[in-house]
Coordinates of C-alpha atoms and ligand atoms in Angstrom, one line a residue:
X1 CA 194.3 251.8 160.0
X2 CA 196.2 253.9 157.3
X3 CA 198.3 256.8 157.9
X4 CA 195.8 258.7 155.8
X5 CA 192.6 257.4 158.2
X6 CA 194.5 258.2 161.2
X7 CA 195.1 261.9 160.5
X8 CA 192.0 262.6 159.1
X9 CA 188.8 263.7 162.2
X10 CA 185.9 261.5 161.9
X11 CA 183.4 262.7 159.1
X12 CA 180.7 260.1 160.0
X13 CA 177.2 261.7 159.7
X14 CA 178.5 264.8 157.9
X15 CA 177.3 265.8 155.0
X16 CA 179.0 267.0 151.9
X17 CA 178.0 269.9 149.5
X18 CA 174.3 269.5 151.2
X19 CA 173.2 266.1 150.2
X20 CA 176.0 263.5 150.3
X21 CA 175.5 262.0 154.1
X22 CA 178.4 260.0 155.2
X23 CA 177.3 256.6 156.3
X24 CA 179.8 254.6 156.8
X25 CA 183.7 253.9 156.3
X26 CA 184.4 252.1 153.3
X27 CA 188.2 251.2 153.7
X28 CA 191.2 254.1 153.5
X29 CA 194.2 254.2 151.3
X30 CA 197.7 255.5 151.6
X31 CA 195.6 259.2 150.9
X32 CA 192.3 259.5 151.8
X33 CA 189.8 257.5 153.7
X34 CA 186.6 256.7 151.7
X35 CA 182.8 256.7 152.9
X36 CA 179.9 255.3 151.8
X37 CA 177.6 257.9 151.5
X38 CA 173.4 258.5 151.0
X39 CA 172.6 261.3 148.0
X40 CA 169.9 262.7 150.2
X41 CA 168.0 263.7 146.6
X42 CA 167.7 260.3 145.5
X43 CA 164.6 258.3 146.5
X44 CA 165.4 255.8 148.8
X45 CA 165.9 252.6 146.3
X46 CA 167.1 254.6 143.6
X47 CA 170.2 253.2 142.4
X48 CA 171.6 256.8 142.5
X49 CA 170.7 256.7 146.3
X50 CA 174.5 255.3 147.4
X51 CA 177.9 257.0 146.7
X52 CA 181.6 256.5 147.8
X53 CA 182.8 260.1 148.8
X54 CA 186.9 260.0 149.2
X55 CA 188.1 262.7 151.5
X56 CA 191.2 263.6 150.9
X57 CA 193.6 265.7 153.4
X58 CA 195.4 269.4 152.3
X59 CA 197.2 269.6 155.1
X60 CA 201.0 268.4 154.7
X61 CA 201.2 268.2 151.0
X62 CA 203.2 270.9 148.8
X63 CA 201.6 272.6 146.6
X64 CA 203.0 270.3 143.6
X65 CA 201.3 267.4 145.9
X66 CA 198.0 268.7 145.7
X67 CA 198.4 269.3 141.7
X68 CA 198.7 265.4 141.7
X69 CA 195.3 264.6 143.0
X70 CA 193.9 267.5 140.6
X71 CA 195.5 265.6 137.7
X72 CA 194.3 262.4 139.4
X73 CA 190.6 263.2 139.2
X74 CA 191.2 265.6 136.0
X75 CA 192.3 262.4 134.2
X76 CA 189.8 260.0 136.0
X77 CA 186.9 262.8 135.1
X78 CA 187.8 262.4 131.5
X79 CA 187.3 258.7 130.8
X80 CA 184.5 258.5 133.6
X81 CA 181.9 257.7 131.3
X82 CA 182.9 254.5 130.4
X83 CA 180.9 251.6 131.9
X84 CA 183.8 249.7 133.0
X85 CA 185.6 252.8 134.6
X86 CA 184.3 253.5 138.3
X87 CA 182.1 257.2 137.5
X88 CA 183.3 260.5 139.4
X89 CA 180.2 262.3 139.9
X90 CA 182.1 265.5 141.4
X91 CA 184.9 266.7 142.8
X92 CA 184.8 269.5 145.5
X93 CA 187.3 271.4 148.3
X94 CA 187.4 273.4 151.0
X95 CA 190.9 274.8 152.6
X96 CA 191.7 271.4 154.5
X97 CA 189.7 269.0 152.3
X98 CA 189.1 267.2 148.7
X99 CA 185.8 265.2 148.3
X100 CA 185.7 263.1 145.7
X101 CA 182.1 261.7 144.8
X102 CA 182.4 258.4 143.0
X103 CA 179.7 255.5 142.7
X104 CA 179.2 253.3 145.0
X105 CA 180.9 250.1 144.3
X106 CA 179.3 247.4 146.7
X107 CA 181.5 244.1 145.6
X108 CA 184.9 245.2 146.7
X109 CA 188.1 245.4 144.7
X110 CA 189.3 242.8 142.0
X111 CA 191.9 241.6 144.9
X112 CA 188.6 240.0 147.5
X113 CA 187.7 238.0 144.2
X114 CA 191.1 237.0 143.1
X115 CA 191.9 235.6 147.0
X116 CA 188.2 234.3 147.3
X117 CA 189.3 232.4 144.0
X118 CA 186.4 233.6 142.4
X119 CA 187.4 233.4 138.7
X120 CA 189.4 230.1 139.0
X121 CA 187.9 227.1 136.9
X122 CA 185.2 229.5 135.8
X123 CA 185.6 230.7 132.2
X124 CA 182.7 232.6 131.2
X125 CA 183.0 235.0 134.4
X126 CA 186.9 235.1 133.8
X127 CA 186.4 236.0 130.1
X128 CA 183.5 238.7 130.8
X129 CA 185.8 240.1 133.9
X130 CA 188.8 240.4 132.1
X131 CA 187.5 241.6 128.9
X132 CA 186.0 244.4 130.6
X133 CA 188.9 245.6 132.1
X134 CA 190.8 245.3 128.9
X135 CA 187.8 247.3 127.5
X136 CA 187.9 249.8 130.1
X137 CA 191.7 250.4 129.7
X138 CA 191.4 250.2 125.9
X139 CA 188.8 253.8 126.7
X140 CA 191.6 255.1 128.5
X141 CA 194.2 254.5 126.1
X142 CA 191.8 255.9 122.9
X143 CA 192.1 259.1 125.4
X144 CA 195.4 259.5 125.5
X145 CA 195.6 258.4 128.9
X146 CA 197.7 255.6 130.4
X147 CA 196.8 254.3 134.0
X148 CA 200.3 253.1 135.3
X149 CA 199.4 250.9 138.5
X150 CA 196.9 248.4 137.0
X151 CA 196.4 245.7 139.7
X152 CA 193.7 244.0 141.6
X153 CA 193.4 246.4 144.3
X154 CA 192.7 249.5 141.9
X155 CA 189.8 247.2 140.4
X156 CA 186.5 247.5 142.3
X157 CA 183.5 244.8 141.3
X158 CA 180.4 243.7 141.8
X159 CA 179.2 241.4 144.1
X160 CA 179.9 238.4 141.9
X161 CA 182.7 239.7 140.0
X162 CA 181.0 239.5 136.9
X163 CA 181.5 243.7 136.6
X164 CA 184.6 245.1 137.2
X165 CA 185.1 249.1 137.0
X166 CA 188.5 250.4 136.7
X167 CA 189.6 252.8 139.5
X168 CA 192.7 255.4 141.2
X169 CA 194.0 257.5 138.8
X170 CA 196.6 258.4 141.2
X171 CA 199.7 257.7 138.4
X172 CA 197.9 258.1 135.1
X173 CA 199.4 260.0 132.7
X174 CA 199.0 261.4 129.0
X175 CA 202.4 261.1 128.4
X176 CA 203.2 258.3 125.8
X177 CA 206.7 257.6 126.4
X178 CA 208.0 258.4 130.3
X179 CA 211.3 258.3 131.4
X180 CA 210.5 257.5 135.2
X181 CA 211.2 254.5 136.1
X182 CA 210.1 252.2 139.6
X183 CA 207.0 254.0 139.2
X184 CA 204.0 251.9 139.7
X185 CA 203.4 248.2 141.8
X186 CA 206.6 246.2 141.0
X187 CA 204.5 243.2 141.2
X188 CA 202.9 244.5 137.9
X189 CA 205.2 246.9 136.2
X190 CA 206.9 245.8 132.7
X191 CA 210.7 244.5 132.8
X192 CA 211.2 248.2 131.1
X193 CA 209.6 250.2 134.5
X194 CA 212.1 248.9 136.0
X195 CA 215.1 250.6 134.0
X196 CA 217.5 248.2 134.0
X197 CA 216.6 245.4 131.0
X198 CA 216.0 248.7 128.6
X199 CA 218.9 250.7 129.9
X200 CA 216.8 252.8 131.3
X201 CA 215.6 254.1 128.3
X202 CA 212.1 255.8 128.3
X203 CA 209.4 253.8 127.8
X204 CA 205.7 253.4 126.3
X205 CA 203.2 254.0 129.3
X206 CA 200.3 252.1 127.3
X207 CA 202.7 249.2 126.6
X208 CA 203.5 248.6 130.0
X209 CA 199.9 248.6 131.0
X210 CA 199.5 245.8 128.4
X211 CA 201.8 243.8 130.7
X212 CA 200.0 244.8 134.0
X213 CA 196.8 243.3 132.6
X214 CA 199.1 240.0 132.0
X215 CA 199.7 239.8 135.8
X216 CA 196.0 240.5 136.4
X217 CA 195.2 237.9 134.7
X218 CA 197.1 235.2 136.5
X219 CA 196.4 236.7 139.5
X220 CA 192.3 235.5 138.2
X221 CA 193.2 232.5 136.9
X222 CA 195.2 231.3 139.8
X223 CA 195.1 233.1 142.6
X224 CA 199.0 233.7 142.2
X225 CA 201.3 235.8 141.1
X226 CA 203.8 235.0 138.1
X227 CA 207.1 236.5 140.2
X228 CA 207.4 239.2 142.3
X229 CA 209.3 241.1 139.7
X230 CA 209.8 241.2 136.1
X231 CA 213.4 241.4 136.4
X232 CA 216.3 239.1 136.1
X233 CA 216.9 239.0 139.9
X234 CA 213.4 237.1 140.8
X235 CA 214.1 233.5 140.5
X236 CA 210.6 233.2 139.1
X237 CA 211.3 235.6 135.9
X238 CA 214.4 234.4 135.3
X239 CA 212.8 231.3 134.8
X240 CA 210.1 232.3 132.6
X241 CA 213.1 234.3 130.4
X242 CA 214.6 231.0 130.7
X243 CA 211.9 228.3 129.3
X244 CA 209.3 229.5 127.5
X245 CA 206.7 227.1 129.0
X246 CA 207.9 228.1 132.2
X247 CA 203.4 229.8 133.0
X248 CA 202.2 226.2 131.2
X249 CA 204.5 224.3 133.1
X250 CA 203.8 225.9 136.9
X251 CA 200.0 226.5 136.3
X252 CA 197.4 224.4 135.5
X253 CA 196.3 227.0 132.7
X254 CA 195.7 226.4 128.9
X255 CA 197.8 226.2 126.2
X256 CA 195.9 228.9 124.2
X257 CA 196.2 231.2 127.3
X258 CA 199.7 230.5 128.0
X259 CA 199.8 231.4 123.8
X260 CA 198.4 234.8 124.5
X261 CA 200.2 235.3 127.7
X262 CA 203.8 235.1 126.1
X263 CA 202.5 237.5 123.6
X264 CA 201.7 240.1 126.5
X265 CA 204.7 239.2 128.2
X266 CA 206.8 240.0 125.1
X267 CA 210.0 241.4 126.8
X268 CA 210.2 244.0 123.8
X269 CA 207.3 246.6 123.8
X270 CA 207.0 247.1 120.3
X271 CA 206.2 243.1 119.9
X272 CA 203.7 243.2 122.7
X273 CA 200.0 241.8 121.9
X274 CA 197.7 245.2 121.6
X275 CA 194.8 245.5 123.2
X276 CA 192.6 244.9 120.2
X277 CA 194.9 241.7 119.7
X278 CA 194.0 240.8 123.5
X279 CA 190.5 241.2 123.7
X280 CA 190.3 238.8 120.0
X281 CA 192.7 235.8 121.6
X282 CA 190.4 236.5 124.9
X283 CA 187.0 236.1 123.1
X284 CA 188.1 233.2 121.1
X285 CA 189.6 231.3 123.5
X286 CA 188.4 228.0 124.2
X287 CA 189.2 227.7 127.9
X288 CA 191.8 229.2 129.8
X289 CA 192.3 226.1 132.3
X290 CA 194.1 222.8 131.3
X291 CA 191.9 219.9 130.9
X292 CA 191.6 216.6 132.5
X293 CA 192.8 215.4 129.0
X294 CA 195.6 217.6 129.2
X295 CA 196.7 217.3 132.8
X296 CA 197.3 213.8 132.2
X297 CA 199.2 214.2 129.3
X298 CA 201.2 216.4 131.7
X299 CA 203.6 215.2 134.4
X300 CA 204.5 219.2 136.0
X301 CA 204.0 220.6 138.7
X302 CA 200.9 221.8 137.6
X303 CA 199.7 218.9 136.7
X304 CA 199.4 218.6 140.4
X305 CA 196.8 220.7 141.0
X306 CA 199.2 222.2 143.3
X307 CA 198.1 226.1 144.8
X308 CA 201.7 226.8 146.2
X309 CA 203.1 227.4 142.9
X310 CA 204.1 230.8 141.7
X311 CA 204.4 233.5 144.1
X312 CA 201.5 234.2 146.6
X313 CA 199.2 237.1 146.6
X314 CA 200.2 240.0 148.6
X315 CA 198.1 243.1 148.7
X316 CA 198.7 246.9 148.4
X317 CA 202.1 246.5 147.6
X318 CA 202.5 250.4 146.2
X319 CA 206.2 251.3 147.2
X320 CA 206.2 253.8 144.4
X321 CA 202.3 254.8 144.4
X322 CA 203.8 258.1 145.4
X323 CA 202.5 262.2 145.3
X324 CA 205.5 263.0 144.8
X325 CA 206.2 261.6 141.4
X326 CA 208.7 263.8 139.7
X327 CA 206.8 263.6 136.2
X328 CA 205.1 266.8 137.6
X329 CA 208.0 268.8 136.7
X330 CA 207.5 268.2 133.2
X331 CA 203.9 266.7 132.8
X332 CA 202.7 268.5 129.4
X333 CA 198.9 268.5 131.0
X334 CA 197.8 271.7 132.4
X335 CA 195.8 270.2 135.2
X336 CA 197.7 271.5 138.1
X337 CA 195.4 274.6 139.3
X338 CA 191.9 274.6 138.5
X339 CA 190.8 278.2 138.9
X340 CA 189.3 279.1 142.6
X341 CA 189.8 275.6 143.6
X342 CA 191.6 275.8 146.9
X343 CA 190.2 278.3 149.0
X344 CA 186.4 279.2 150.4
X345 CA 183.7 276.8 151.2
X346 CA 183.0 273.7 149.8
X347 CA 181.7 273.7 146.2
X348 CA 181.9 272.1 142.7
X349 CA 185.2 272.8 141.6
X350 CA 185.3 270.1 138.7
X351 CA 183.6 269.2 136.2
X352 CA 183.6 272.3 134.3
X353 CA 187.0 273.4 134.6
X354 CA 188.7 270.2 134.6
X355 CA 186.6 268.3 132.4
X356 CA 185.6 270.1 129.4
X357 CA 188.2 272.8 130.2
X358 CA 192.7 272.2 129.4
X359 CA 192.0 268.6 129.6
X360 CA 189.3 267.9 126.9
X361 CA 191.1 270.4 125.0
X362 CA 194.4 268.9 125.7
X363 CA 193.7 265.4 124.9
X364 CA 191.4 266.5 121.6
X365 CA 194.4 268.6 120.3
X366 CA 197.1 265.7 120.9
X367 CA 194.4 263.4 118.6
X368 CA 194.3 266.1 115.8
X369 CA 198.3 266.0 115.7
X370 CA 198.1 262.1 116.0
X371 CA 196.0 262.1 112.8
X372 CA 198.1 264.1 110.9
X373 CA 201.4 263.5 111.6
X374 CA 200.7 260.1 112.9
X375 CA 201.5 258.6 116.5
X376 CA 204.6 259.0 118.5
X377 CA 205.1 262.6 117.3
X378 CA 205.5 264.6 120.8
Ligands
ATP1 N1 183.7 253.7 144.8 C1 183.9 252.8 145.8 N2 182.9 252.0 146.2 C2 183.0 251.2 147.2 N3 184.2 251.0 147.9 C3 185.2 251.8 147.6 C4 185.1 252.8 146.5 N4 186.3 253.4 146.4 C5 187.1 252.9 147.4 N5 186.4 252.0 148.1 C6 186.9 251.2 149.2 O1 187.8 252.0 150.0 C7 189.1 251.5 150.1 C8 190.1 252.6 150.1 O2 190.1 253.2 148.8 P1 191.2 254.1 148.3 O3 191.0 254.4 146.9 O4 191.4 255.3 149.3 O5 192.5 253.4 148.7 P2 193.3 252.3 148.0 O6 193.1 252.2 146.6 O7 193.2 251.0 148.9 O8 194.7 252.8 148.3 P3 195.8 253.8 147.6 O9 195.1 255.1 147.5 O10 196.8 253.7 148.7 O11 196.1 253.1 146.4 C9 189.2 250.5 149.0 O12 190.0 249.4 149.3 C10 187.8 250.0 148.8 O13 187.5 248.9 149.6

């Protein structure tokens, strides 16, 4: 049980805002604890019928805290539309509480498939999977918005993988360059996160989610991880830095994947593969595994068919997935207090305010400036 779950009274059977009837515990995070939940207006069959409510504790946090999980589901409500972004349907408080009302997601998160192996050996549901979450983060970017802790475990899917719906806005920012660095999933974050290869020079948020997706996809094409961290330390990274056919070489993977993935892995940001690029080399792809043909021509370790290669799956590995995340101080995005949202009973205190209101407006103005004085201005 999480910290989060075990602080928070049990809320099964409750209802929420008068039709959302808490069913059953989904799961719980590091903030919240998450419900599956009946819209008591939906006819019983209706795929509107079942939604994950996240409740979310007051108590505890600072006030800057709580501005976090506004911007969280300020920034999530914006690119909520997209079919490959998990939908918030609405966001509501009360003094001690957030709910946050998001579709019901019945195949788990990206993280069941990748250990159930589910993508392995499987092209077509590999390419459809993966281009969709390049898709999905390709609708966040074209917002201004960068996620910052792409992984498996912030990817929910359906039942056989085949959809995969991006979730937890809990680090996304509309910042294009940050200077924070360790924020994120070291697993996943860019040698430049990490401060120390860039001298801890700021860096390009949407850049370094280009390299998260990289990880993700070795995580569903072999069930492992490439090295633990992209910095000269891990024996595995220093490897790759070391021997460009250090992926080919350890995996049984493709040499037109292992193509694209050195363009993702590009240790300079400016030289990494776009997302336009990605999605392309994805769709024309061939295969992403090596072929019997290949293997044999192969005598490496992952010619093998060995599965201990690389470095194993480990889940929920968030050191830095934290509230507190300094970037408040100076975040440019005047999400932080929705009118009226703290106190008094329960009620809609989203969409309107934080959706169409600074956000929208926000993000809209930042595009006009783009177009006219081109990118990288602010
Ligand atoms: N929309 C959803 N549909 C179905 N299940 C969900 C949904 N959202 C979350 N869950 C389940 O609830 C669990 C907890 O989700 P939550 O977002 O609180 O935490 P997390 O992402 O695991 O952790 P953290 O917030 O620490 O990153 C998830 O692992 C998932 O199994």
């Amino acid at each position: 049980m999480s910290a989060a779950a075990a602080s928070l009274p049990d809320f099964m059977g409750c209802t929420i805002e008068k039709y959302y009837k808490l069913i059953e515990v989904l799961g719980s995070g590091s903030f919240g604890v998450v419900y599956k939940a009946i819209d008591t207006r939906e006819e019983a069959g209706s795929p509107a019928r079942h939604r994950a409510v996240k409740i979310i504790q007051k108590a505890g946090r600072t006030p800057k805290e709580l501005g976090v999980i506004r911007r969280e589901v300020a920034l999530h409500s914006v690119v909520s539309d997209h079919p490959n972004i998990i939908t918030i349907h609405d966001a509501l408080d009360d003094d001690d509480y957030f709910y946050i009302i998001l579709d019901f997601c019945p195949g788990g998160d990206l993280f069941y498939h990748v250990t159930e192996e589910a993508y392995m050996n499987n092209d077509e549901l590999l390419r459809g999977a993966f281009v969709s979450l390049v898709d999905a983060v390709q609708y966040c970017h074209d917002h201004k918005i960068a996620h910052r802790d792409l992984k498996p475990e912030n990817v929910l899917a359906s039942k056989d993988g085949s959809k995969v719906f991006l979730a937890d806005f809990g680090l996304a920012t509309v910042k294009r360059m940050i200077d924070e660095h360790g924020s994120g999933t070291a697993l996943y974050m860019a040698p430049e996160c990490h401060g120390k290869l860039s001298g801890d020079k700021p860096y390009c948020t949407r850049s370094a989610d280009i390299w998260a997706l990289g990880v993700i996809l070795v995580n569903m094409m072999t069930g492992r991880n490439p090295w633990e961290k992209a910095s000269m330390k891990d024996e595995f990274f220093a490897q790759f830095m070391n021997d460009p056919d250090y992926l080919y070489d350890t995996f049984a993977l493709s040499r037109g994947v292992c193509n694209i993935l050195a363009g993702i892995f590009a240790l300079n940001p400016l030289q990494r593969t776009s997302l336009c690029e990605l999605r392309e080399a994805v769709m024309n792809l061939d295969t992403f595994f090596r072929s019997d043909t290949e293997t044999d021509e192969s005598s490496t370790t992952a010619a093998s068919g060995e599965s201990t290669v690389g470095v194993p799956l480990s889940p929920g590995l968030s050191p830095d997935n934290s509230l507190s995340s300094d970037e408040e101080d100076e975040d440019e995005s005047p999400l932080a207090t929705p009118e009226g949202s703290i106190s008094g009973q329960p009620k809609n205190i989203g969409m309107v305010d934080w959706k169409v209101g600074s956000t929208a407006e926000l993000l809209m103005a930042r595009h006009r400036l783009e177009e006219q004085f081109g990118a990288g201005f602010y």
